Amino acid sequence: MRLADATWTDADAAATDLAVLPVGSTEQHGPHAPLGTDAITAETVAEAAADAYDGEVVVAPALPVGVSEEHRQFTGTLWLQPDTFRANVREVVASLASHGWDRVVVVNGHGGNVPALGEVTSTITRHDDAYAVPFTWFDAVGDHAADMGHAGPLETAFLRHTDPELVREGRVEAAREGASDGWGDWVSYANLAHDVAEFTENGVVGDPAGGDAARGEELLSLATAALCELLAAVADRDVTRPPHR
């Protein structure tokens, strides 16, 4: 059930304690992909898994702004500070839990959200009346995960499969020419670059031409299967907290 499309009476009739909360970002994705890429991909995976899962799942509306200050030099990027983002996620999960949907998988599409999501889901589980875990879709696509950059082959492939009208195909060559090969500027295992503009001309990391629609279909299938497996584990898990030893 997609919460934003349901009436309150539809929501009240939902016979489940399981919910997914998509989170993403509004940030540059090069000259060829939309600012909303991370929210679009997270929501798509969340909805696909809810449809494929053998049981009822409430799909909350996506949170479209995340921890993205590293992209601040590129126009259109919006960002929250980590404290604000954690509070946003925690309060939305508390809202879901108040209606009985107290087992929540936070489905993430933005790498910059990962540290804050790990922190907030553990806080929710330890201190609130809910159980929450994070799931980042591009970590769950097998060997493809090694190619994850930024607006590179994986995200471009995904959008070419699910939302091809959003990919500016005439700008892909320009995206390739201004891209960096990898993330950051590394010396002695330390990344010297705090902002993306320090190591890529146009915000792209990786080759967007390396991702066609067929690859995008496979990415969505793998992420969906992984999330369905996680949903089943969350649904069955004993979530009582261990006693003091």
PDB file of C-alpha atoms in Angstrom:
ATOM      1  CA  MET A   1       0.000   0.000   0.000  1.00  0.00           C
ATOM      2  CA  ARG A   2       1.361   3.375  -1.047  1.00  0.00           C
ATOM      3  CA  LEU A   3       0.486   5.623   1.832  1.00  0.00           C
ATOM      4  CA  ALA A   4       0.318   8.833  -0.196  1.00  0.00           C
ATOM      5  CA  ASP A   5      -2.279   7.311  -2.549  1.00  0.00           C
ATOM      6  CA  ALA A   6      -4.425   5.765   0.181  1.00  0.00           C
ATOM      7  CA  THR A   7      -7.225   7.289   2.230  1.00  0.00           C
ATOM      8  CA  TRP A   8      -6.933   7.238   5.992  1.00  0.00           C
ATOM      9  CA  THR A   9      -9.568   4.508   6.089  1.00  0.00           C
ATOM     10  CA  ASP A  10      -7.529   2.433   3.637  1.00  0.00           C
ATOM     11  CA  ALA A  11      -4.502   2.936   5.851  1.00  0.00           C
ATOM     12  CA  ASP A  12      -6.471   1.989   8.944  1.00  0.00           C
ATOM     13  CA  ALA A  13      -7.418  -1.305   7.311  1.00  0.00           C
ATOM     14  CA  ALA A  14      -3.820  -2.316   6.571  1.00  0.00           C
ATOM     15  CA  ALA A  15      -3.116  -5.583   8.354  1.00  0.00           C
ATOM     16  CA  THR A  16       0.639  -5.321   8.734  1.00  0.00           C
ATOM     17  CA  ASP A  17       3.321  -3.935  11.017  1.00  0.00           C
ATOM     18  CA  LEU A  18       5.833  -3.657   8.172  1.00  0.00           C
ATOM     19  CA  ALA A  19       6.733  -0.432   6.349  1.00  0.00           C
ATOM     20  CA  VAL A  20       9.386   0.877   3.999  1.00  0.00           C
ATOM     21  CA  LEU A  21      10.570   4.483   4.042  1.00  0.00           C
ATOM     22  CA  PRO A  22      12.447   5.577   0.909  1.00  0.00           C
ATOM     23  CA  VAL A  23      15.092   8.265   1.419  1.00  0.00           C
ATOM     24  CA  GLY A  24      17.233   9.932  -1.191  1.00  0.00           C
ATOM     25  CA  SER A  25      18.518  13.366  -2.051  1.00  0.00           C
ATOM     26  CA  THR A  26      18.054  16.315  -4.350  1.00  0.00           C
ATOM     27  CA  GLU A  27      21.534  16.878  -5.735  1.00  0.00           C
ATOM     28  CA  GLN A  28      23.439  17.189  -8.968  1.00  0.00           C
ATOM     29  CA  HIS A  29      23.814  14.074 -11.076  1.00  0.00           C
ATOM     30  CA  GLY A  30      25.896  15.511 -13.853  1.00  0.00           C
ATOM     31  CA  PRO A  31      24.546  17.203 -16.973  1.00  0.00           C
ATOM     32  CA  HIS A  32      22.536  14.172 -18.055  1.00  0.00           C
ATOM     33  CA  ALA A  33      20.606  12.842 -15.031  1.00  0.00           C
ATOM     34  CA  PRO A  34      18.008  14.561 -12.826  1.00  0.00           C
ATOM     35  CA  LEU A  35      18.613  16.138  -9.435  1.00  0.00           C
ATOM     36  CA  GLY A  36      16.072  13.727  -7.977  1.00  0.00           C
ATOM     37  CA  THR A  37      17.892  10.567  -9.076  1.00  0.00           C
ATOM     38  CA  ASP A  38      18.550   9.235  -5.568  1.00  0.00           C
ATOM     39  CA  ALA A  39      14.972   9.711  -4.384  1.00  0.00           C
ATOM     40  CA  ILE A  40      13.576   8.260  -7.626  1.00  0.00           C
ATOM     41  CA  THR A  41      15.706   5.116  -7.428  1.00  0.00           C
ATOM     42  CA  ALA A  42      15.020   4.562  -3.723  1.00  0.00           C
ATOM     43  CA  GLU A  43      11.280   4.932  -4.197  1.00  0.00           C
ATOM     44  CA  THR A  44      11.293   2.656  -7.244  1.00  0.00           C
ATOM     45  CA  VAL A  45      13.098  -0.120  -5.381  1.00  0.00           C
ATOM     46  CA  ALA A  46      10.843   0.288  -2.331  1.00  0.00           C
ATOM     47  CA  GLU A  47       7.681   0.063  -4.415  1.00  0.00           C
ATOM     48  CA  ALA A  48       8.944  -2.852  -6.510  1.00  0.00           C
ATOM     49  CA  ALA A  49       9.796  -4.838  -3.377  1.00  0.00           C
ATOM     50  CA  ALA A  50       6.461  -4.028  -1.752  1.00  0.00           C
ATOM     51  CA  ASP A  51       4.731  -5.355  -4.874  1.00  0.00           C
ATOM     52  CA  ALA A  52       6.894  -8.489  -5.011  1.00  0.00           C
ATOM     53  CA  TYR A  53       6.865  -9.286  -1.286  1.00  0.00           C
ATOM     54  CA  ASP A  54       4.596 -12.094  -0.133  1.00  0.00           C
ATOM     55  CA  GLY A  55       2.648  -9.991   2.327  1.00  0.00           C
ATOM     56  CA  GLU A  56       1.413  -6.468   2.890  1.00  0.00           C
ATOM     57  CA  VAL A  57       3.875  -3.595   3.176  1.00  0.00           C
ATOM     58  CA  VAL A  58       3.146   0.091   3.732  1.00  0.00           C
ATOM     59  CA  VAL A  59       5.232   2.326   1.470  1.00  0.00           C
ATOM     60  CA  ALA A  60       5.755   5.748   3.027  1.00  0.00           C
ATOM     61  CA  PRO A  61       6.377   8.818   0.842  1.00  0.00           C
ATOM     62  CA  ALA A  62      10.019   9.350  -0.030  1.00  0.00           C
ATOM     63  CA  LEU A  63      12.101  11.868   1.886  1.00  0.00           C
ATOM     64  CA  PRO A  64      13.711  13.749  -1.030  1.00  0.00           C
ATOM     65  CA  VAL A  65      16.415  15.822   0.699  1.00  0.00           C
ATOM     66  CA  GLY A  66      19.399  14.208   2.387  1.00  0.00           C
ATOM     67  CA  VAL A  67      22.967  14.742   3.569  1.00  0.00           C
ATOM     68  CA  SER A  68      24.368  16.238   0.359  1.00  0.00           C
ATOM     69  CA  GLU A  69      26.454  19.281   1.228  1.00  0.00           C
ATOM     70  CA  GLU A  70      29.390  17.712  -0.607  1.00  0.00           C
ATOM     71  CA  HIS A  71      27.581  18.638  -3.846  1.00  0.00           C
ATOM     72  CA  ARG A  72      26.891  22.254  -2.819  1.00  0.00           C
ATOM     73  CA  GLN A  73      28.846  23.897  -5.644  1.00  0.00           C
ATOM     74  CA  PHE A  74      26.425  22.466  -8.223  1.00  0.00           C
ATOM     75  CA  THR A  75      23.231  24.474  -8.702  1.00  0.00           C
ATOM     76  CA  GLY A  76      19.998  22.852  -7.562  1.00  0.00           C
ATOM     77  CA  THR A  77      21.561  20.727  -4.844  1.00  0.00           C
ATOM     78  CA  LEU A  78      19.667  20.825  -1.543  1.00  0.00           C
ATOM     79  CA  TRP A  79      20.977  19.470   1.725  1.00  0.00           C
ATOM     80  CA  LEU A  80      20.264  18.868   5.370  1.00  0.00           C
ATOM     81  CA  GLN A  81      22.777  18.707   8.176  1.00  0.00           C
ATOM     82  CA  PRO A  82      23.149  15.171   9.535  1.00  0.00           C
ATOM     83  CA  ASP A  83      21.360  16.063  12.790  1.00  0.00           C
ATOM     84  CA  THR A  84      18.378  17.409  10.857  1.00  0.00           C
ATOM     85  CA  PHE A  85      18.283  14.395   8.568  1.00  0.00           C
ATOM     86  CA  ARG A  86      18.442  11.967  11.493  1.00  0.00           C
ATOM     87  CA  ALA A  87      15.638  13.848  13.251  1.00  0.00           C
ATOM     88  CA  ASN A  88      13.533  13.787  10.079  1.00  0.00           C
ATOM     89  CA  VAL A  89      13.904  10.036   9.650  1.00  0.00           C
ATOM     90  CA  ARG A  90      13.357   9.348  13.352  1.00  0.00           C
ATOM     91  CA  GLU A  91      10.155  11.386  13.541  1.00  0.00           C
ATOM     92  CA  VAL A  92       8.696   9.878  10.379  1.00  0.00           C
ATOM     93  CA  VAL A  93       9.429   6.382  11.696  1.00  0.00           C
ATOM     94  CA  ALA A  94       7.787   7.370  14.998  1.00  0.00           C
ATOM     95  CA  SER A  95       4.726   8.498  13.047  1.00  0.00           C
ATOM     96  CA  LEU A  96       4.576   5.176  11.216  1.00  0.00           C
ATOM     97  CA  ALA A  97       4.996   3.272  14.474  1.00  0.00           C
ATOM     98  CA  SER A  98       2.173   5.214  16.114  1.00  0.00           C
ATOM     99  CA  HIS A  99      -0.191   3.597  13.602  1.00  0.00           C
ATOM    100  CA  GLY A 100       1.194   0.111  14.235  1.00  0.00           C
ATOM    101  CA  TRP A 101       3.768   0.013  11.405  1.00  0.00           C
ATOM    102  CA  ASP A 102       6.653  -0.349  13.785  1.00  0.00           C
ATOM    103  CA  ARG A 103       9.028  -2.518  11.732  1.00  0.00           C
ATOM    104  CA  VAL A 104      10.582  -0.167   9.204  1.00  0.00           C
ATOM    105  CA  VAL A 105      13.179  -0.661   6.495  1.00  0.00           C
ATOM    106  CA  VAL A 106      14.650   2.662   5.406  1.00  0.00           C
ATOM    107  CA  VAL A 107      15.390   2.237   1.694  1.00  0.00           C
ATOM    108  CA  ASN A 108      18.247   4.526   0.711  1.00  0.00           C
ATOM    109  CA  GLY A 109      19.454   5.815  -2.651  1.00  0.00           C
ATOM    110  CA  HIS A 110      22.229   8.232  -1.604  1.00  0.00           C
ATOM    111  CA  GLY A 111      25.694   7.307  -0.351  1.00  0.00           C
ATOM    112  CA  GLY A 112      25.987  10.461   1.731  1.00  0.00           C
ATOM    113  CA  ASN A 113      23.040   9.330   3.865  1.00  0.00           C
ATOM    114  CA  VAL A 114      24.649   6.049   4.900  1.00  0.00           C
ATOM    115  CA  PRO A 115      26.484   7.093   8.104  1.00  0.00           C
ATOM    116  CA  ALA A 116      23.509   9.062   9.439  1.00  0.00           C
ATOM    117  CA  LEU A 117      21.088   6.244   8.620  1.00  0.00           C
ATOM    118  CA  GLY A 118      23.168   3.707  10.491  1.00  0.00           C
ATOM    119  CA  GLU A 119      23.167   5.981  13.510  1.00  0.00           C
ATOM    120  CA  VAL A 120      19.479   6.877  13.476  1.00  0.00           C
ATOM    121  CA  THR A 121      18.167   3.351  12.901  1.00  0.00           C
ATOM    122  CA  SER A 122      20.205   2.085  15.844  1.00  0.00           C
ATOM    123  CA  THR A 123      18.895   4.957  17.991  1.00  0.00           C
ATOM    124  CA  ILE A 124      15.307   4.192  16.968  1.00  0.00           C
ATOM    125  CA  THR A 125      15.715   0.512  17.781  1.00  0.00           C
ATOM    126  CA  ARG A 126      17.386   1.130  21.135  1.00  0.00           C
ATOM    127  CA  HIS A 127      15.243   3.977  22.419  1.00  0.00           C
ATOM    128  CA  ASP A 128      11.928   4.232  20.526  1.00  0.00           C
ATOM    129  CA  ASP A 129       8.856   2.055  20.111  1.00  0.00           C
ATOM    130  CA  ALA A 130       9.986   0.778  16.725  1.00  0.00           C
ATOM    131  CA  TYR A 131      12.538  -1.415  14.993  1.00  0.00           C
ATOM    132  CA  ALA A 132      14.380   0.064  12.003  1.00  0.00           C
ATOM    133  CA  VAL A 133      17.164  -1.021   9.668  1.00  0.00           C
ATOM    134  CA  PRO A 134      18.782   0.722   6.682  1.00  0.00           C
ATOM    135  CA  PHE A 135      19.009  -0.743   3.170  1.00  0.00           C
ATOM    136  CA  THR A 136      21.033   0.951   0.427  1.00  0.00           C
ATOM    137  CA  TRP A 137      19.942  -0.466  -2.913  1.00  0.00           C
ATOM    138  CA  PHE A 138      23.241  -0.147  -4.800  1.00  0.00           C
ATOM    139  CA  ASP A 139      25.043  -2.197  -2.142  1.00  0.00           C
ATOM    140  CA  ALA A 140      22.690  -5.091  -2.897  1.00  0.00           C
ATOM    141  CA  VAL A 141      23.362  -5.637  -6.614  1.00  0.00           C
ATOM    142  CA  GLY A 142      26.161  -8.185  -6.497  1.00  0.00           C
ATOM    143  CA  ASP A 143      29.244  -7.570  -8.620  1.00  0.00           C
ATOM    144  CA  HIS A 144      27.644  -4.463 -10.137  1.00  0.00           C
ATOM    145  CA  ALA A 145      28.230  -2.636  -6.853  1.00  0.00           C
ATOM    146  CA  ALA A 146      31.924  -2.256  -7.693  1.00  0.00           C
ATOM    147  CA  ASP A 147      30.951   0.136 -10.510  1.00  0.00           C
ATOM    148  CA  MET A 148      28.981   2.516  -8.314  1.00  0.00           C
ATOM    149  CA  GLY A 149      30.247   6.051  -8.801  1.00  0.00           C
ATOM    150  CA  HIS A 150      28.020   9.088  -9.072  1.00  0.00           C
ATOM    151  CA  ALA A 151      25.691   9.568 -12.036  1.00  0.00           C
ATOM    152  CA  GLY A 152      27.854   6.868 -13.571  1.00  0.00           C
ATOM    153  CA  PRO A 153      27.008   3.476 -15.055  1.00  0.00           C
ATOM    154  CA  LEU A 154      24.687   2.127 -12.357  1.00  0.00           C
ATOM    155  CA  GLU A 155      22.432   5.116 -11.769  1.00  0.00           C
ATOM    156  CA  THR A 156      22.293   5.918 -15.477  1.00  0.00           C
ATOM    157  CA  ALA A 157      21.435   2.302 -16.298  1.00  0.00           C
ATOM    158  CA  PHE A 158      18.744   2.238 -13.627  1.00  0.00           C
ATOM    159  CA  LEU A 159      17.068   5.361 -14.984  1.00  0.00           C
ATOM    160  CA  ARG A 160      17.381   4.183 -18.579  1.00  0.00           C
ATOM    161  CA  HIS A 161      15.282   1.186 -17.554  1.00  0.00           C
ATOM    162  CA  THR A 162      12.742   2.821 -15.240  1.00  0.00           C
ATOM    163  CA  ASP A 163      12.546   6.477 -16.344  1.00  0.00           C
ATOM    164  CA  PRO A 164      14.277   6.817 -19.731  1.00  0.00           C
ATOM    165  CA  GLU A 165      12.649  10.163 -20.427  1.00  0.00           C
ATOM    166  CA  LEU A 166      14.640  11.679 -17.551  1.00  0.00           C
ATOM    167  CA  VAL A 167      18.053  10.828 -19.028  1.00  0.00           C
ATOM    168  CA  ARG A 168      19.374  13.561 -21.322  1.00  0.00           C
ATOM    169  CA  GLU A 169      20.986  11.215 -23.818  1.00  0.00           C
ATOM    170  CA  GLY A 170      22.399  14.090 -25.863  1.00  0.00           C
ATOM    171  CA  ARG A 171      24.520  15.109 -22.866  1.00  0.00           C
ATOM    172  CA  VAL A 172      25.982  11.724 -21.990  1.00  0.00           C
ATOM    173  CA  GLU A 173      29.157  12.312 -23.990  1.00  0.00           C
ATOM    174  CA  ALA A 174      29.717  15.616 -22.173  1.00  0.00           C
ATOM    175  CA  ALA A 175      29.100  13.795 -18.886  1.00  0.00           C
ATOM    176  CA  ARG A 176      31.820  11.277 -19.786  1.00  0.00           C
ATOM    177  CA  GLU A 177      34.319  13.959 -20.753  1.00  0.00           C
ATOM    178  CA  GLY A 178      33.968  15.844 -17.461  1.00  0.00           C
ATOM    179  CA  ALA A 179      33.842  12.787 -15.208  1.00  0.00           C
ATOM    180  CA  SER A 180      36.445  11.498 -12.793  1.00  0.00           C
ATOM    181  CA  ASP A 181      37.452   7.855 -12.677  1.00  0.00           C
ATOM    182  CA  GLY A 182      36.978   7.504  -8.914  1.00  0.00           C
ATOM    183  CA  TRP A 183      35.595   9.165  -5.815  1.00  0.00           C
ATOM    184  CA  GLY A 184      37.858  11.548  -3.944  1.00  0.00           C
ATOM    185  CA  ASP A 185      41.491  12.579  -3.854  1.00  0.00           C
ATOM    186  CA  TRP A 186      43.368   9.987  -1.824  1.00  0.00           C
ATOM    187  CA  VAL A 187      46.761  10.134  -0.085  1.00  0.00           C
ATOM    188  CA  SER A 188      47.864   7.618   2.573  1.00  0.00           C
ATOM    189  CA  TYR A 189      44.344   6.145   2.763  1.00  0.00           C
ATOM    190  CA  ALA A 190      42.857   9.579   3.520  1.00  0.00           C
ATOM    191  CA  ASN A 191      40.498  11.457   1.217  1.00  0.00           C
ATOM    192  CA  LEU A 192      41.744  15.043   0.947  1.00  0.00           C
ATOM    193  CA  ALA A 193      38.598  16.207  -0.878  1.00  0.00           C
ATOM    194  CA  HIS A 194      35.550  17.207   1.136  1.00  0.00           C
ATOM    195  CA  ASP A 195      33.501  18.427  -1.837  1.00  0.00           C
ATOM    196  CA  VAL A 196      32.776  16.666  -5.124  1.00  0.00           C
ATOM    197  CA  ALA A 197      33.786  19.732  -7.145  1.00  0.00           C
ATOM    198  CA  GLU A 198      37.372  19.188  -5.981  1.00  0.00           C
ATOM    199  CA  PHE A 199      37.797  16.057  -8.087  1.00  0.00           C
ATOM    200  CA  THR A 200      35.230  16.115 -10.893  1.00  0.00           C
ATOM    201  CA  GLU A 201      34.498  18.890 -13.364  1.00  0.00           C
ATOM    202  CA  ASN A 202      30.803  18.209 -13.882  1.00  0.00           C
ATOM    203  CA  GLY A 203      29.860  16.078 -10.871  1.00  0.00           C
ATOM    204  CA  VAL A 204      30.067  12.697 -12.600  1.00  0.00           C
ATOM    205  CA  VAL A 205      32.142   9.800 -11.250  1.00  0.00           C
ATOM    206  CA  GLY A 206      32.420   6.826 -13.572  1.00  0.00           C
ATOM    207  CA  ASP A 207      31.304   6.311 -17.148  1.00  0.00           C
ATOM    208  CA  PRO A 208      27.537   6.752 -17.670  1.00  0.00           C
ATOM    209  CA  ALA A 209      27.821   5.066 -21.054  1.00  0.00           C
ATOM    210  CA  GLY A 210      28.581   1.836 -19.201  1.00  0.00           C
ATOM    211  CA  GLY A 211      24.985   1.435 -18.136  1.00  0.00           C
ATOM    212  CA  ASP A 212      22.256   0.498 -20.608  1.00  0.00           C
ATOM    213  CA  ALA A 213      18.590  -0.258 -19.943  1.00  0.00           C
ATOM    214  CA  ALA A 214      19.196  -4.015 -19.808  1.00  0.00           C
ATOM    215  CA  ARG A 215      21.707  -3.512 -17.035  1.00  0.00           C
ATOM    216  CA  GLY A 216      19.231  -1.250 -15.277  1.00  0.00           C
ATOM    217  CA  GLU A 217      16.604  -3.990 -15.413  1.00  0.00           C
ATOM    218  CA  GLU A 218      19.040  -6.404 -13.785  1.00  0.00           C
ATOM    219  CA  LEU A 219      19.931  -3.852 -11.101  1.00  0.00           C
ATOM    220  CA  LEU A 220      16.289  -3.343 -10.190  1.00  0.00           C
ATOM    221  CA  SER A 221      15.675  -7.095 -10.112  1.00  0.00           C
ATOM    222  CA  LEU A 222      18.650  -7.739  -7.823  1.00  0.00           C
ATOM    223  CA  ALA A 223      17.826  -4.875  -5.465  1.00  0.00           C
ATOM    224  CA  THR A 224      14.175  -5.909  -5.319  1.00  0.00           C
ATOM    225  CA  ALA A 225      15.019  -9.509  -4.487  1.00  0.00           C
ATOM    226  CA  ALA A 226      17.451  -8.438  -1.784  1.00  0.00           C
ATOM    227  CA  LEU A 227      14.934  -6.080  -0.215  1.00  0.00           C
ATOM    228  CA  CYS A 228      12.222  -8.764  -0.251  1.00  0.00           C
ATOM    229  CA  GLU A 229      14.586 -11.088   1.605  1.00  0.00           C
ATOM    230  CA  LEU A 230      15.290  -8.344   4.141  1.00  0.00           C
ATOM    231  CA  LEU A 231      11.587  -7.591   4.600  1.00  0.00           C
ATOM    232  CA  ALA A 232      10.919 -11.241   5.386  1.00  0.00           C
ATOM    233  CA  ALA A 233      13.735 -11.247   7.949  1.00  0.00           C
ATOM    234  CA  VAL A 234      12.481  -8.054   9.580  1.00  0.00           C
ATOM    235  CA  ALA A 235       8.918  -9.366   9.674  1.00  0.00           C
ATOM    236  CA  ASP A 236      10.018 -12.561  11.455  1.00  0.00           C
ATOM    237  CA  ARG A 237      12.650 -11.112  13.760  1.00  0.00           C
ATOM    238  CA  ASP A 238      12.360 -11.164  17.543  1.00  0.00           C
ATOM    239  CA  VAL A 239      12.885  -7.439  18.180  1.00  0.00           C
ATOM    240  CA  THR A 240      12.909  -7.512  21.982  1.00  0.00           C
ATOM    241  CA  ARG A 241      16.150  -5.958  23.182  1.00  0.00           C
ATOM    242  CA  PRO A 242      18.654  -8.176  25.029  1.00  0.00           C
ATOM    243  CA  PRO A 243      18.735  -7.703  28.825  1.00  0.00           C
ATOM    244  CA  HIS A 244      21.702  -6.269  30.679  1.00  0.00           C
ATOM    245  CA  ARG A 245      24.373  -8.928  31.175  1.00  0.00           C
TER     246      ARG A 245
END
